[in-house]
Amino acid sequence: MVLLFGVGPDSYWKREEVMVLILQIIGREGGTEDCSKSSRMYWRWQGLIRTDRTKRVKEARDEAKKEIDEYRKAKEAEFKKFELEHTSGNKKAEEEANKDAEAQIKQIQQAGKKGQDQVVKDLLKAVFDIKPVVPERIEVPK
């Protein structure tokens, strides 16, 4: 029996080559019985070629998934490295901004403590010293 395909992508025979080989076998042996045998062999090989093609497609899909996963992991690692390099400067700026904000808050609190007594007096005076004022829109009775 003749091996129609071997191992590897370059060793697979094309459909036309298989047909030529089968026709050569038929021509060599001749007869109707051999013709039906050759026909069965042809369809058997077609089935093998089809299943082999399916297997190669699945292998290619799996290999592509692996390559995509590797690429994704590499890009994620690259992004994390980039992020670490560029956020370190932001952390320093953030710490300086926090220190400045705390200093300004302390200044505001100290200013509030200095004028706290006067503010309380002004509030109490405004609440307890009532000075009624007639709005301009209302007519004054005569």
Coordinates of N, CA and C in Angstrom, one line a residue:
M1 N 0.8 -1.2 0.0 CA 0.0 0.0 0.0 C 0.9 1.2 0.0
V2 N 0.5 2.3 -0.7 CA 1.2 3.5 -0.8 C 0.8 4.5 0.3
L3 N 1.8 5.1 0.9 CA 1.5 6.1 2.0 C 1.3 7.5 1.2
L4 N 0.1 8.0 1.4 CA -0.3 9.2 0.6 C 0.2 10.5 1.3
F5 N 0.4 10.5 2.6 CA 0.9 11.7 3.3 C 1.7 11.2 4.5
G6 N 2.6 12.1 4.8 CA 3.6 11.8 5.9 C 3.3 12.8 7.0
V7 N 4.4 13.1 7.7 CA 4.3 14.0 8.8 C 4.8 15.4 8.4
G8 N 4.1 16.4 8.8 CA 4.5 17.8 8.5 C 3.7 18.4 7.5
P9 N 3.6 19.7 7.5 CA 2.7 20.4 6.5 C 3.2 20.3 5.1
D10 N 4.5 20.1 4.8 CA 5.0 20.1 3.4 C 4.8 18.7 2.8
S11 N 4.5 17.7 3.6 CA 4.4 16.3 3.0 C 3.0 15.9 2.6
Y12 N 2.0 16.8 2.8 CA 0.7 16.4 2.5 C 0.5 16.6 1.0
W13 N -0.2 15.6 0.4 CA -0.4 15.6 -1.0 C -1.7 16.3 -1.3
K14 N -1.7 17.0 -2.4 CA -3.0 17.7 -2.8 C -4.0 16.7 -3.3
R15 N -5.2 17.1 -3.4 CA -6.3 16.2 -3.8 C -6.1 15.7 -5.2
E16 N -5.6 16.6 -6.1 CA -5.4 16.1 -7.5 C -4.3 15.0 -7.6
E17 N -3.3 15.2 -6.7 CA -2.2 14.1 -6.7 C -2.8 12.8 -6.2
V18 N -3.7 12.8 -5.3 CA -4.3 11.6 -4.8 C -5.1 11.0 -5.9
M19 N -5.9 11.8 -6.6 CA -6.7 11.3 -7.7 C -5.8 10.6 -8.8
V20 N -4.7 11.3 -9.1 CA -3.8 10.7 -10.1 C -3.3 9.4 -9.7
L21 N -2.9 9.3 -8.4 CA -2.3 8.1 -7.9 C -3.4 7.0 -7.9
I22 N -4.6 7.3 -7.6 CA -5.7 6.3 -7.6 C -5.9 5.8 -9.0
L23 N -6.0 6.8 -9.9 CA -6.2 6.4 -11.3 C -5.1 5.5 -11.9
Q24 N -3.8 5.8 -11.4 CA -2.7 5.0 -11.8 C -2.9 3.5 -11.3
I25 N -3.4 3.4 -10.0 CA -3.6 2.1 -9.5 C -4.7 1.4 -10.2
I26 N -5.7 2.1 -10.6 CA -6.8 1.5 -11.3 C -6.3 1.0 -12.7
G27 N -5.5 1.9 -13.4 CA -5.0 1.6 -14.7 C -4.1 0.4 -14.7
R28 N -3.3 0.2 -13.6 CA -2.4 -0.9 -13.5 C -3.1 -2.2 -13.3
E29 N -4.1 -2.2 -12.4 CA -4.7 -3.5 -12.0 C -5.9 -3.8 -12.9
G30 N -6.7 -2.7 -13.3 CA -7.8 -3.0 -14.2 C -8.9 -3.8 -13.5
G31 N -10.1 -3.9 -14.2 CA -11.2 -4.7 -13.8 C -12.1 -3.8 -12.9
T32 N -13.4 -4.3 -12.9 CA -14.4 -3.6 -12.1 C -14.3 -3.7 -10.6
E33 N -13.8 -4.9 -10.2 CA -13.6 -5.1 -8.7 C -12.6 -4.1 -8.2
D34 N -11.5 -4.0 -9.0 CA -10.4 -3.1 -8.5 C -10.9 -1.7 -8.6
C35 N -11.8 -1.4 -9.5 CA -12.3 0.0 -9.6 C -13.1 0.3 -8.4
S36 N -13.9 -0.6 -7.9 CA -14.7 -0.3 -6.7 C -13.8 -0.2 -5.5
K37 N -12.7 -1.0 -5.5 CA -11.7 -1.0 -4.4 C -11.1 0.4 -4.4
S38 N -10.7 0.8 -5.6 CA -10.0 2.1 -5.7 C -10.9 3.3 -5.3
S39 N -12.2 3.1 -5.7 CA -13.2 4.1 -5.3 C -13.3 4.2 -3.8
R40 N -13.4 3.1 -3.2 CA -13.5 3.0 -1.7 C -12.2 3.6 -1.1
M41 N -11.1 3.3 -1.7 CA -9.8 3.9 -1.2 C -9.8 5.4 -1.3
Y42 N -10.3 5.9 -2.5 CA -10.4 7.3 -2.7 C -11.2 8.0 -1.6
W43 N -12.4 7.5 -1.4 CA -13.3 8.1 -0.4 C -12.7 8.0 1.0
R44 N -12.0 6.9 1.3 CA -11.4 6.7 2.6 C -10.3 7.8 2.8
W45 N -9.5 8.0 1.7 CA -8.5 9.0 1.8 C -9.1 10.4 1.9
Q46 N -10.2 10.6 1.2 CA -10.9 11.9 1.4 C -11.3 12.2 2.8
G47 N -11.8 11.1 3.4 CA -12.2 11.2 4.9 C -11.0 11.5 5.7
L48 N -9.9 10.8 5.5 CA -8.7 11.1 6.2 C -8.1 12.5 6.0
I49 N -8.2 12.9 4.7 CA -7.7 14.3 4.4 C -8.6 15.3 5.2
R50 N -9.9 15.1 5.2 CA -10.9 16.0 5.8 C -10.6 16.1 7.3
T51 N -10.5 14.9 7.9 CA -10.2 14.9 9.4 C -8.9 15.5 9.7
D52 N -7.9 15.2 8.8 CA -6.6 15.8 9.1 C -6.6 17.3 8.9
R53 N -7.4 17.8 8.0 CA -7.5 19.2 7.8 C -8.2 19.8 9.0
T54 N -9.2 19.2 9.5 CA -9.9 19.7 10.7 C -8.9 19.7 11.9
K55 N -8.1 18.6 12.0 CA -7.1 18.6 13.1 C -6.1 19.7 13.0
R56 N -5.7 20.0 11.8 CA -4.7 21.1 11.6 C -5.3 22.4 11.9
V57 N -6.6 22.6 11.5 CA -7.3 23.9 11.9 C -7.4 24.1 13.4
K58 N -7.7 23.0 14.1 CA -7.8 23.1 15.5 C -6.5 23.4 16.1
E59 N -5.4 22.7 15.6 CA -4.1 23.0 16.2 C -3.7 24.4 15.9
A60 N -4.0 24.9 14.7 CA -3.7 26.3 14.4 C -4.4 27.3 15.3
R61 N -5.7 27.0 15.6 CA -6.5 27.8 16.5 C -5.9 27.8 17.9
D62 N -5.5 26.6 18.4 CA -4.9 26.5 19.7 C -3.6 27.3 19.8
E63 N -2.8 27.1 18.7 CA -1.5 27.8 18.7 C -1.7 29.3 18.7
A64 N -2.7 29.8 17.9 CA -3.0 31.2 17.8 C -3.5 31.7 19.2
K65 N -4.3 31.0 19.9 CA -4.7 31.4 21.3 C -3.5 31.5 22.2
K66 N -2.6 30.5 22.1 CA -1.4 30.6 22.9 C -0.6 31.9 22.6
E67 N -0.4 32.1 21.3 CA 0.4 33.3 21.0 C -0.3 34.6 21.4
I68 N -1.6 34.6 21.3 CA -2.4 35.8 21.8 C -2.2 36.0 23.3
D69 N -2.3 34.9 24.1 CA -2.1 35.0 25.5 C -0.7 35.4 25.9
E70 N 0.3 34.9 25.2 CA 1.7 35.3 25.4 C 1.8 36.8 25.1
Y71 N 1.2 37.3 24.0 CA 1.3 38.7 23.6 C 0.6 39.6 24.7
R72 N -0.6 39.1 25.1 CA -1.3 39.9 26.1 C -0.5 40.0 27.4
K73 N 0.1 38.9 27.9 CA 0.9 38.9 29.1 C 2.1 39.8 28.9
A74 N 2.7 39.8 27.8 CA 3.9 40.6 27.6 C 3.5 42.1 27.6
K75 N 2.4 42.4 27.0 CA 1.9 43.8 26.9 C 1.5 44.3 28.3
E76 N 0.8 43.4 29.1 CA 0.4 43.8 30.5 C 1.6 44.0 31.3
A77 N 2.7 43.2 31.2 CA 3.9 43.4 32.0 C 4.6 44.7 31.5
E78 N 4.6 45.0 30.3 CA 5.2 46.3 29.8 C 4.4 47.5 30.3
F79 N 3.1 47.4 30.3 CA 2.2 48.5 30.8 C 2.5 48.7 32.3
K80 N 2.6 47.6 33.1 CA 2.8 47.7 34.5 C 4.2 48.4 34.8
K81 N 5.2 48.0 34.0 CA 6.5 48.6 34.1 C 6.4 50.1 33.8
F82 N 5.8 50.4 32.7 CA 5.6 51.8 32.3 C 4.9 52.6 33.4
E83 N 3.8 52.0 34.0 CA 3.0 52.6 35.0 C 3.8 52.9 36.2
L84 N 4.6 51.9 36.6 CA 5.5 52.1 37.8 C 6.5 53.2 37.6
E85 N 7.1 53.3 36.4 CA 8.1 54.3 36.2 C 7.5 55.7 36.2
H86 N 6.3 55.9 35.7 CA 5.7 57.2 35.5 C 4.8 57.6 36.7
T87 N 4.4 56.7 37.5 CA 3.6 57.1 38.7 C 4.5 57.4 39.9
S88 N 5.7 57.0 39.9 CA 6.6 57.4 41.0 C 6.8 58.9 41.1
G89 N 6.9 59.6 40.0 CA 6.9 61.0 40.0 C 5.7 61.7 40.5
N90 N 4.5 61.0 40.2 CA 3.2 61.5 40.6 C 3.1 61.4 42.1
K91 N 3.7 60.3 42.7 CA 3.6 60.1 44.1 C 4.3 61.2 44.9
K92 N 5.5 61.6 44.3 CA 6.3 62.7 45.0 C 5.5 64.0 44.9
A93 N 4.9 64.3 43.8 CA 4.1 65.5 43.6 C 2.9 65.5 44.5
E94 N 2.3 64.3 44.6 CA 1.1 64.2 45.5 C 1.5 64.4 47.0
E95 N 2.6 63.9 47.4 CA 3.1 64.1 48.8 C 3.4 65.6 49.0
E96 N 4.0 66.2 48.1 CA 4.3 67.7 48.2 C 2.9 68.5 48.3
A97 N 2.0 68.1 47.5 CA 0.7 68.8 47.5 C 0.0 68.6 48.8
N98 N 0.1 67.4 49.4 CA -0.6 67.1 50.7 C 0.1 67.9 51.8
K99 N 1.4 68.1 51.7 CA 2.1 68.9 52.7 C 1.7 70.3 52.6
D100 N 1.6 70.9 51.4 CA 1.2 72.2 51.2 C -0.2 72.4 51.7
A101 N -1.1 71.5 51.4 CA -2.5 71.6 51.8 C -2.6 71.6 53.4
E102 N -1.9 70.7 54.0 CA -1.9 70.7 55.5 C -1.4 72.0 56.1
A103 N -0.3 72.6 55.5 CA 0.2 73.8 56.0 C -0.8 74.9 55.8
Q104 N -1.5 75.0 54.7 CA -2.6 76.0 54.5 C -3.7 75.8 55.5
I105 N -4.1 74.5 55.7 CA -5.2 74.3 56.7 C -4.8 74.7 58.1
K106 N -3.6 74.5 58.5 CA -3.1 75.0 59.8 C -3.1 76.5 59.9
Q107 N -2.7 77.2 58.8 CA -2.8 78.7 58.8 C -4.2 79.2 58.9
I108 N -5.1 78.5 58.2 CA -6.6 78.9 58.3 C -7.1 78.7 59.7
Q109 N -6.7 77.5 60.3 CA -7.2 77.3 61.7 C -6.6 78.3 62.7
Q110 N -5.3 78.6 62.5 CA -4.7 79.6 63.4 C -5.4 81.0 63.3
A111 N -5.7 81.4 62.0 CA -6.4 82.6 61.8 C -7.8 82.6 62.4
G112 N -8.5 81.5 62.3 CA -9.8 81.3 62.9 C -9.7 81.4 64.4
K113 N -8.7 80.9 65.0 CA -8.6 81.0 66.5 C -8.3 82.4 67.0
K114 N -7.5 83.1 66.2 CA -7.2 84.5 66.5 C -8.5 85.4 66.5
G115 N -9.3 85.3 65.5 CA -10.5 86.1 65.4 C -11.8 85.4 65.9
Q116 N -11.7 84.3 66.6 CA -12.8 83.5 67.0 C -13.7 84.3 68.0
D117 N -13.1 85.0 69.0 CA -13.9 85.7 69.9 C -14.7 86.8 69.2
Q118 N -14.1 87.5 68.3 CA -14.8 88.6 67.7 C -15.9 88.1 66.8
V119 N -15.7 87.0 66.1 CA -16.7 86.4 65.3 C -17.9 86.0 66.1
V120 N -17.7 85.4 67.3 CA -18.8 85.0 68.1 C -19.6 86.2 68.6
K121 N -18.9 87.3 69.0 CA -19.5 88.5 69.4 C -20.4 89.1 68.3
D122 N -19.8 89.2 67.1 CA -20.6 89.7 65.9 C -21.8 88.9 65.6
L123 N -21.7 87.6 65.7 CA -22.9 86.7 65.5 C -24.0 87.0 66.5
L124 N -23.6 87.0 67.8 CA -24.6 87.2 68.9 C -25.2 88.6 68.7
K125 N -24.4 89.6 68.4 CA -25.0 90.9 68.2 C -26.0 91.0 67.1
A126 N -25.7 90.3 66.0 CA -26.6 90.3 64.8 C -27.9 89.6 65.2
V127 N -27.8 88.5 66.0 CA -29.0 87.8 66.4 C -29.9 88.6 67.3
F128 N -29.3 89.2 68.3 CA -30.0 89.8 69.4 C -30.4 91.3 69.2
D129 N -29.6 92.0 68.4 CA -30.0 93.4 68.1 C -30.8 93.4 66.8
I130 N -32.1 93.5 67.0 CA -33.1 93.5 65.9 C -33.4 94.9 65.5
K131 N -33.2 95.1 64.2 CA -33.5 96.4 63.6 C -34.4 96.2 62.4
P132 N -35.7 96.3 62.6 CA -36.6 96.1 61.5 C -36.5 97.1 60.4
V133 N -36.5 96.6 59.2 CA -36.3 97.5 58.0 C -37.5 97.1 57.1
V134 N -38.1 98.1 56.6 CA -39.2 97.9 55.6 C -38.6 97.8 54.2
P135 N -39.0 96.7 53.6 CA -38.5 96.6 52.2 C -39.0 97.7 51.3
E136 N -38.3 98.0 50.3 CA -38.6 99.1 49.4 C -39.9 98.8 48.6
R137 N -40.2 97.6 48.3 CA -41.3 97.3 47.5 C -42.7 97.5 48.2
I138 N -42.6 97.4 49.5 CA -43.9 97.5 50.2 C -44.1 99.0 50.5
E139 N -45.4 99.4 50.3 CA -45.8 100.8 50.6 C -45.9 101.1 52.1
V140 N -45.4 102.2 52.5 CA -45.5 102.6 53.9 C -46.9 103.2 54.2
P141 N -47.6 102.7 55.2 CA -48.9 103.3 55.5 C -48.9 104.8 55.9
K142 N -49.8 105.6 55.5 CA -49.9 107.0 55.8 C -50.8 107.3 56.9

